[in-house]
Amino acid sequence: RAKAEGRGRWCFFEPEMDARMRERRLLELDLRRALVVGEFELHYQPIVAVASRRVSGLEALLRWRHPERGLVPPDAFIPLAEEIGLIVPLGEWVLAQACRDAAGWLGTPKVAVNLSPVQFASRGLVDAVATALELSGLDPARLELEITETVMLQDTQATLATLHRLKALGVRIAMDDFGTGYSSLSYLQRFPFDKVKIDRSFTSGLEQSPRSNAIVGAVTDLCLGLDMTITAEGVETEEQLQELRRKGCGEAQGYLFSKPQPAAEIPMLLARLAAEVQADLVTD
Ligand code: C2E
Ligand code: MG
Ligand code: MG
Ligand code: MG
């Protein structure tokens, strides 16, 4: 089409397109290399029960320890990994590693793993989850899989079948980023979610925005009525936490408690958070 519009136009866009394509191609090769040599790592962020402040789970968040670029966040490489299909083996690595880590943290709560819609639609997903559980020895009840609303847009019958097969393994399913996508109440009716995570964009407006506040309240009531746990994402202030407590929201996650930390730091982080709960019990 560009060609048909004349040679001048084609030439005008070509160098820029070329540079972008080359950069993409380089990132692609770099990503494939990174998976082979093991440059990916998991950081973990605690999820806390609002009423007791006890840690109820840890969310695994993927990072790329790049030799030159340093620690690369997931938003910078997951979209491309999805496009080139690398998210499937990468996601399998995440599942296996998170289950191994969690199995090693004795007495620790659940571990949550994010699944890409591409990974969710791939044939081997249920087997990959089963294998990760088996090899690590992790109790399936301690594994929670987070999916986004995008997953629900795909062929409903197949999605439902996959969700039921996953639930049959004994794992829990959470809907992530609720409220940002195509949030349809029919998803909550049709799909067997154990938990809904309300997106940070609503949590951050809890105090200043009456609208966000009302939405958090309504979603909390809805989830309580449907017997699902509700987790507020991105809790940064004590005031937000108190407001969530007043609304009856079950769990909170955010910088108020901790930023995501490397796996090696987790036992110490859990000990520190447990000590804080004890100290609060004494002073109250
Ligand atoms: P998410 O699953 O919604 O994860 C929550 C994101 O919010 C994380 O960003 C976390 O670091 C950030 N966050 C947590 N608390 C706060 C807070 O109080 N304030 C602020 N400003 N941010 C907070 P992160 O680690 O950069 O991950 C971004 C997204 O990348 C995740 O969103 C998830 O969708 C995706 N992702 C991460 N790890 C994986 C993975 O292993 N596989 C797949 N497919 N996606 C992943
Ligand atoms: Mg998540
Ligand atoms: Mg989220
Ligand atoms: Mg998100």
Short mmCIF file of N, CA, C and O in Angstrom, two decimals, residues 74-151:
data_model
loop_
_atom_site.label_atom_id
_atom_site.label_comp_id
_atom_site.label_asym_id
_atom_site.label_seq_id
_atom_site.Cartn_x
_atom_site.Cartn_y
_atom_site.Cartn_z
N PRO A 74 8.67 -5.90 33.89
CA PRO A 74 7.95 -6.76 32.94
C PRO A 74 7.26 -6.01 31.80
O PRO A 74 7.18 -6.53 30.69
N ASP A 75 6.78 -4.80 32.07
CA ASP A 75 6.08 -4.07 31.00
C ASP A 75 6.99 -3.80 29.80
O ASP A 75 6.52 -3.58 28.69
N ALA A 76 8.31 -3.83 30.04
CA ALA A 76 9.26 -3.53 28.97
C ALA A 76 9.54 -4.73 28.06
O ALA A 76 10.13 -4.56 27.00
N PHE A 77 9.15 -5.93 28.48
CA PHE A 77 9.47 -7.08 27.61
C PHE A 77 8.34 -8.09 27.47
O PHE A 77 8.36 -8.90 26.53
N ILE A 78 7.34 -8.06 28.34
CA ILE A 78 6.29 -9.08 28.22
C ILE A 78 5.46 -8.94 26.92
O ILE A 78 5.19 -9.94 26.27
N PRO A 79 5.12 -7.71 26.51
CA PRO A 79 4.37 -7.61 25.25
C PRO A 79 5.09 -8.27 24.07
O PRO A 79 4.47 -9.00 23.29
N LEU A 80 6.40 -8.05 23.96
CA LEU A 80 7.14 -8.68 22.86
C LEU A 80 7.23 -10.19 23.07
O LEU A 80 7.09 -10.97 22.12
N ALA A 81 7.46 -10.61 24.30
CA ALA A 81 7.52 -12.05 24.59
C ALA A 81 6.20 -12.72 24.20
O ALA A 81 6.19 -13.86 23.73
N GLU A 82 5.09 -11.99 24.37
CA GLU A 82 3.79 -12.54 23.97
C GLU A 82 3.70 -12.64 22.45
O GLU A 82 3.26 -13.65 21.91
N GLU A 83 4.16 -11.57 21.77
CA GLU A 83 4.09 -11.55 20.31
C GLU A 83 4.88 -12.67 19.67
O GLU A 83 4.45 -13.25 18.68
N ILE A 84 6.04 -12.97 20.21
CA ILE A 84 6.90 -13.98 19.59
C ILE A 84 6.70 -15.37 20.21
O ILE A 84 7.41 -16.30 19.87
N GLY A 85 5.73 -15.48 21.12
CA GLY A 85 5.42 -16.79 21.69
C GLY A 85 6.37 -17.22 22.79
O GLY A 85 6.20 -18.29 23.38
N LEU A 86 7.38 -16.40 23.07
CA LEU A 86 8.35 -16.77 24.11
C LEU A 86 7.70 -16.78 25.50
O LEU A 86 8.22 -17.39 26.43
N ILE A 87 6.55 -16.13 25.62
CA ILE A 87 5.88 -16.08 26.92
C ILE A 87 5.50 -17.47 27.40
O ILE A 87 5.38 -17.70 28.62
N VAL A 88 5.34 -18.42 26.48
CA VAL A 88 4.94 -19.76 26.90
C VAL A 88 6.06 -20.45 27.69
O VAL A 88 5.87 -20.81 28.85
N PRO A 89 7.28 -20.61 27.10
CA PRO A 89 8.36 -21.19 27.92
C PRO A 89 8.76 -20.30 29.09
O PRO A 89 9.09 -20.80 30.17
N LEU A 90 8.71 -18.98 28.90
CA LEU A 90 9.06 -18.08 30.00
C LEU A 90 8.05 -18.22 31.14
O LEU A 90 8.43 -18.29 32.32
N GLY A 91 6.79 -18.30 30.79
CA GLY A 91 5.74 -18.49 31.79
C GLY A 91 5.87 -19.82 32.51
O GLY A 91 5.57 -19.92 33.71
N GLU A 92 6.31 -20.83 31.80
CA GLU A 92 6.53 -22.14 32.44
C GLU A 92 7.66 -22.04 33.45
O GLU A 92 7.60 -22.63 34.53
N TRP A 93 8.69 -21.28 33.09
CA TRP A 93 9.79 -21.08 34.02
C TRP A 93 9.29 -20.37 35.28
O TRP A 93 9.63 -20.75 36.41
N VAL A 94 8.46 -19.34 35.09
CA VAL A 94 7.91 -18.59 36.23
C VAL A 94 7.12 -19.52 37.15
O VAL A 94 7.31 -19.51 38.37
N LEU A 95 6.25 -20.33 36.56
CA LEU A 95 5.44 -21.27 37.35
C LEU A 95 6.33 -22.20 38.17
O LEU A 95 6.13 -22.37 39.38
N ALA A 96 7.31 -22.80 37.50
CA ALA A 96 8.19 -23.76 38.17
C ALA A 96 8.98 -23.09 39.29
O ALA A 96 9.07 -23.60 40.42
N GLN A 97 9.52 -21.90 38.99
CA GLN A 97 10.36 -21.20 39.97
C GLN A 97 9.53 -20.73 41.17
O GLN A 97 9.96 -20.86 42.32
N ALA A 98 8.36 -20.19 40.91
CA ALA A 98 7.51 -19.69 42.00
C ALA A 98 7.09 -20.84 42.91
O ALA A 98 7.08 -20.70 44.14
N CYS A 99 6.74 -21.97 42.32
CA CYS A 99 6.34 -23.13 43.14
C CYS A 99 7.52 -23.63 43.96
O CYS A 99 7.36 -23.96 45.14
N ARG A 100 8.71 -23.66 43.35
CA ARG A 100 9.91 -24.08 44.08
C ARG A 100 10.20 -23.14 45.24
O ARG A 100 10.44 -23.57 46.37
N ASP A 101 10.17 -21.85 44.97
CA ASP A 101 10.43 -20.86 46.02
C ASP A 101 9.43 -21.03 47.16
O ASP A 101 9.81 -21.10 48.33
N ALA A 102 8.15 -21.11 46.80
CA ALA A 102 7.10 -21.16 47.83
C ALA A 102 7.21 -22.44 48.66
O ALA A 102 6.99 -22.43 49.87
N ALA A 103 7.56 -23.55 47.99
CA ALA A 103 7.68 -24.82 48.72
C ALA A 103 8.81 -24.73 49.75
O ALA A 103 8.77 -25.40 50.78
N GLY A 104 9.81 -23.91 49.45
CA GLY A 104 10.95 -23.76 50.36
C GLY A 104 10.66 -22.85 51.55
O GLY A 104 11.35 -22.91 52.56
N TRP A 105 9.66 -21.97 51.41
CA TRP A 105 9.31 -21.08 52.51
C TRP A 105 8.27 -21.77 53.36
O TRP A 105 7.07 -21.53 53.23
N LEU A 106 8.72 -22.60 54.28
CA LEU A 106 7.78 -23.41 55.06
C LEU A 106 6.90 -22.51 55.91
O LEU A 106 7.34 -21.51 56.45
N GLY A 107 5.66 -22.92 56.01
CA GLY A 107 4.73 -22.15 56.83
C GLY A 107 4.31 -20.85 56.20
O GLY A 107 3.57 -20.08 56.79
N THR A 108 4.79 -20.59 55.00
CA THR A 108 4.39 -19.33 54.37
C THR A 108 3.10 -19.52 53.61
O THR A 108 2.69 -20.61 53.27
N PRO A 109 2.48 -18.39 53.36
CA PRO A 109 1.16 -18.39 52.74
C PRO A 109 1.21 -18.75 51.25
O PRO A 109 2.16 -19.32 50.77
N LYS A 110 0.18 -18.36 50.60
CA LYS A 110 0.02 -18.69 49.18
C LYS A 110 1.01 -17.91 48.31
O LYS A 110 1.53 -16.88 48.70
N VAL A 111 1.22 -18.45 47.11
CA VAL A 111 2.01 -17.72 46.12
C VAL A 111 1.11 -17.48 44.91
O VAL A 111 0.37 -18.37 44.49
N ALA A 112 1.15 -16.25 44.39
CA ALA A 112 0.32 -15.90 43.23
C ALA A 112 1.21 -15.73 42.01
O ALA A 112 2.26 -15.09 42.09
N VAL A 113 0.78 -16.31 40.89
CA VAL A 113 1.55 -16.24 39.64
C VAL A 113 0.67 -15.62 38.56
O VAL A 113 -0.49 -16.02 38.39
N ASN A 114 1.21 -14.64 37.85
CA ASN A 114 0.47 -14.00 36.76
C ASN A 114 0.56 -14.85 35.49
O ASN A 114 1.64 -15.30 35.11
N LEU A 115 -0.57 -15.04 34.83
CA LEU A 115 -0.58 -15.77 33.57
C LEU A 115 -0.93 -14.81 32.44
O LEU A 115 -1.89 -14.04 32.53
N SER A 116 -0.16 -14.86 31.37
CA SER A 116 -0.48 -14.06 30.19
C SER A 116 -1.65 -14.72 29.45
O SER A 116 -1.79 -15.94 29.44
N PRO A 117 -2.50 -13.90 28.82
CA PRO A 117 -3.60 -14.46 28.02
C PRO A 117 -3.08 -15.43 26.94
O PRO A 117 -3.75 -16.41 26.63
N VAL A 118 -1.91 -15.12 26.40
CA VAL A 118 -1.31 -16.00 25.37
C VAL A 118 -0.97 -17.36 25.98
O VAL A 118 -1.24 -18.41 25.40
N GLN A 119 -0.38 -17.31 27.16
CA GLN A 119 -0.03 -18.53 27.88
C GLN A 119 -1.30 -19.29 28.26
O GLN A 119 -1.34 -20.53 28.18
N PHE A 120 -2.31 -18.55 28.65
CA PHE A 120 -3.56 -19.18 29.06
C PHE A 120 -4.19 -19.96 27.91
O PHE A 120 -4.76 -21.02 28.10
N ALA A 121 -4.06 -19.41 26.70
CA ALA A 121 -4.67 -20.04 25.53
C ALA A 121 -3.80 -21.15 24.95
O ALA A 121 -4.23 -21.86 24.05
N SER A 122 -2.59 -21.31 25.46
CA SER A 122 -1.69 -22.32 24.89
C SER A 122 -2.08 -23.71 25.36
O SER A 122 -2.65 -23.88 26.44
N ARG A 123 -1.78 -24.70 24.55
CA ARG A 123 -2.23 -26.07 24.82
C ARG A 123 -1.69 -26.64 26.12
O ARG A 123 -2.38 -27.38 26.82
N GLY A 124 -0.42 -26.33 26.42
CA GLY A 124 0.23 -27.03 27.52
C GLY A 124 0.04 -26.43 28.90
O GLY A 124 0.67 -26.87 29.86
N LEU A 125 -0.82 -25.41 29.02
CA LEU A 125 -0.88 -24.69 30.30
C LEU A 125 -1.20 -25.59 31.50
O LEU A 125 -0.48 -25.57 32.50
N VAL A 126 -2.26 -26.36 31.40
CA VAL A 126 -2.69 -27.16 32.55
C VAL A 126 -1.59 -28.16 32.94
O VAL A 126 -1.28 -28.34 34.13
N ASP A 127 -0.95 -28.76 31.93
CA ASP A 127 0.15 -29.69 32.22
C ASP A 127 1.32 -28.97 32.88
O ASP A 127 1.96 -29.52 33.78
N ALA A 128 1.60 -27.76 32.42
CA ALA A 128 2.72 -26.99 32.99
C ALA A 128 2.45 -26.71 34.47
O ALA A 128 3.36 -26.81 35.31
N VAL A 129 1.22 -26.36 34.79
CA VAL A 129 0.86 -26.09 36.20
C VAL A 129 1.00 -27.38 37.01
O VAL A 129 1.60 -27.40 38.09
N ALA A 130 0.46 -28.48 36.47
CA ALA A 130 0.52 -29.76 37.18
C ALA A 130 1.98 -30.18 37.41
O ALA A 130 2.34 -30.63 38.51
N THR A 131 2.81 -30.00 36.40
CA THR A 131 4.23 -30.37 36.52
C THR A 131 4.95 -29.52 37.55
O THR A 131 5.72 -30.04 38.37
N ALA A 132 4.68 -28.21 37.53
CA ALA A 132 5.32 -27.32 38.50
C ALA A 132 4.95 -27.72 39.93
O ALA A 132 5.81 -27.71 40.83
N LEU A 133 3.70 -28.09 40.12
CA LEU A 133 3.25 -28.52 41.46
C LEU A 133 3.92 -29.82 41.87
O LEU A 133 4.43 -29.96 42.99
N GLU A 134 3.95 -30.75 40.93
CA GLU A 134 4.50 -32.06 41.23
C GLU A 134 5.99 -31.99 41.56
O GLU A 134 6.44 -32.55 42.57
N LEU A 135 6.75 -31.30 40.70
CA LEU A 135 8.21 -31.24 40.89
C LEU A 135 8.59 -30.50 42.17
O LEU A 135 9.59 -30.81 42.80
N SER A 136 7.80 -29.50 42.55
CA SER A 136 8.14 -28.71 43.73
C SER A 136 7.58 -29.32 45.01
O SER A 136 8.06 -29.04 46.11
N GLY A 137 6.53 -30.12 44.86
CA GLY A 137 5.85 -30.67 46.03
C GLY A 137 4.95 -29.65 46.72
O GLY A 137 4.46 -29.89 47.82
N LEU A 138 4.74 -28.51 46.08
CA LEU A 138 3.89 -27.47 46.69
C LEU A 138 2.43 -27.94 46.76
O LEU A 138 1.90 -28.48 45.79
N ASP A 139 1.81 -27.71 47.89
CA ASP A 139 0.38 -28.00 48.05
C ASP A 139 -0.39 -27.12 47.06
O ASP A 139 -0.26 -25.90 47.10
N PRO A 140 -1.18 -27.73 46.17
CA PRO A 140 -1.89 -26.94 45.15
C PRO A 140 -2.73 -25.81 45.75
O PRO A 140 -2.90 -24.77 45.13
N ALA A 141 -3.23 -26.02 46.98
CA ALA A 141 -4.06 -24.99 47.62
C ALA A 141 -3.27 -23.72 47.89
O ALA A 141 -3.84 -22.66 48.14
N ARG A 142 -1.92 -23.83 47.84
CA ARG A 142 -1.09 -22.65 48.08
C ARG A 142 -0.75 -21.89 46.80
O ARG A 142 -0.06 -20.87 46.85
N LEU A 143 -1.20 -22.40 45.66
CA LEU A 143 -0.91 -21.71 44.39
C LEU A 143 -2.16 -20.98 43.90
O LEU A 143 -3.26 -21.54 43.86
N GLU A 144 -1.96 -19.71 43.55
CA GLU A 144 -3.05 -18.91 43.01
C GLU A 144 -2.62 -18.39 41.64
O GLU A 144 -1.50 -17.88 41.50
N LEU A 145 -3.48 -18.51 40.66
CA LEU A 145 -3.15 -18.04 39.31
C LEU A 145 -3.94 -16.78 39.02
O LEU A 145 -5.17 -16.76 39.18
N GLU A 146 -3.24 -15.72 38.59
CA GLU A 146 -3.90 -14.45 38.30
C GLU A 146 -4.09 -14.30 36.80
O GLU A 146 -3.13 -14.39 36.04
N ILE A 147 -5.32 -14.09 36.40
CA ILE A 147 -5.58 -13.84 34.98
C ILE A 147 -6.31 -12.51 34.83
O ILE A 147 -6.95 -12.03 35.76
N THR A 148 -6.20 -11.93 33.65
CA THR A 148 -6.87 -10.64 33.43
C THR A 148 -8.12 -10.84 32.58
O THR A 148 -8.36 -11.92 32.03
N GLU A 149 -8.87 -9.76 32.49
CA GLU A 149 -10.14 -9.83 31.77
C GLU A 149 -9.98 -10.17 30.29
O GLU A 149 -10.90 -10.69 29.67
N THR A 150 -8.80 -9.87 29.75
CA THR A 150 -8.53 -10.19 28.35
C THR A 150 -8.76 -11.67 28.06
O THR A 150 -9.20 -12.04 26.97
N VAL A 151 -8.43 -12.50 29.06
CA VAL A 151 -8.60 -13.94 28.91
C VAL A 151 -10.06 -14.29 28.62
O VAL A 151 -10.37 -15.16 27.81
#
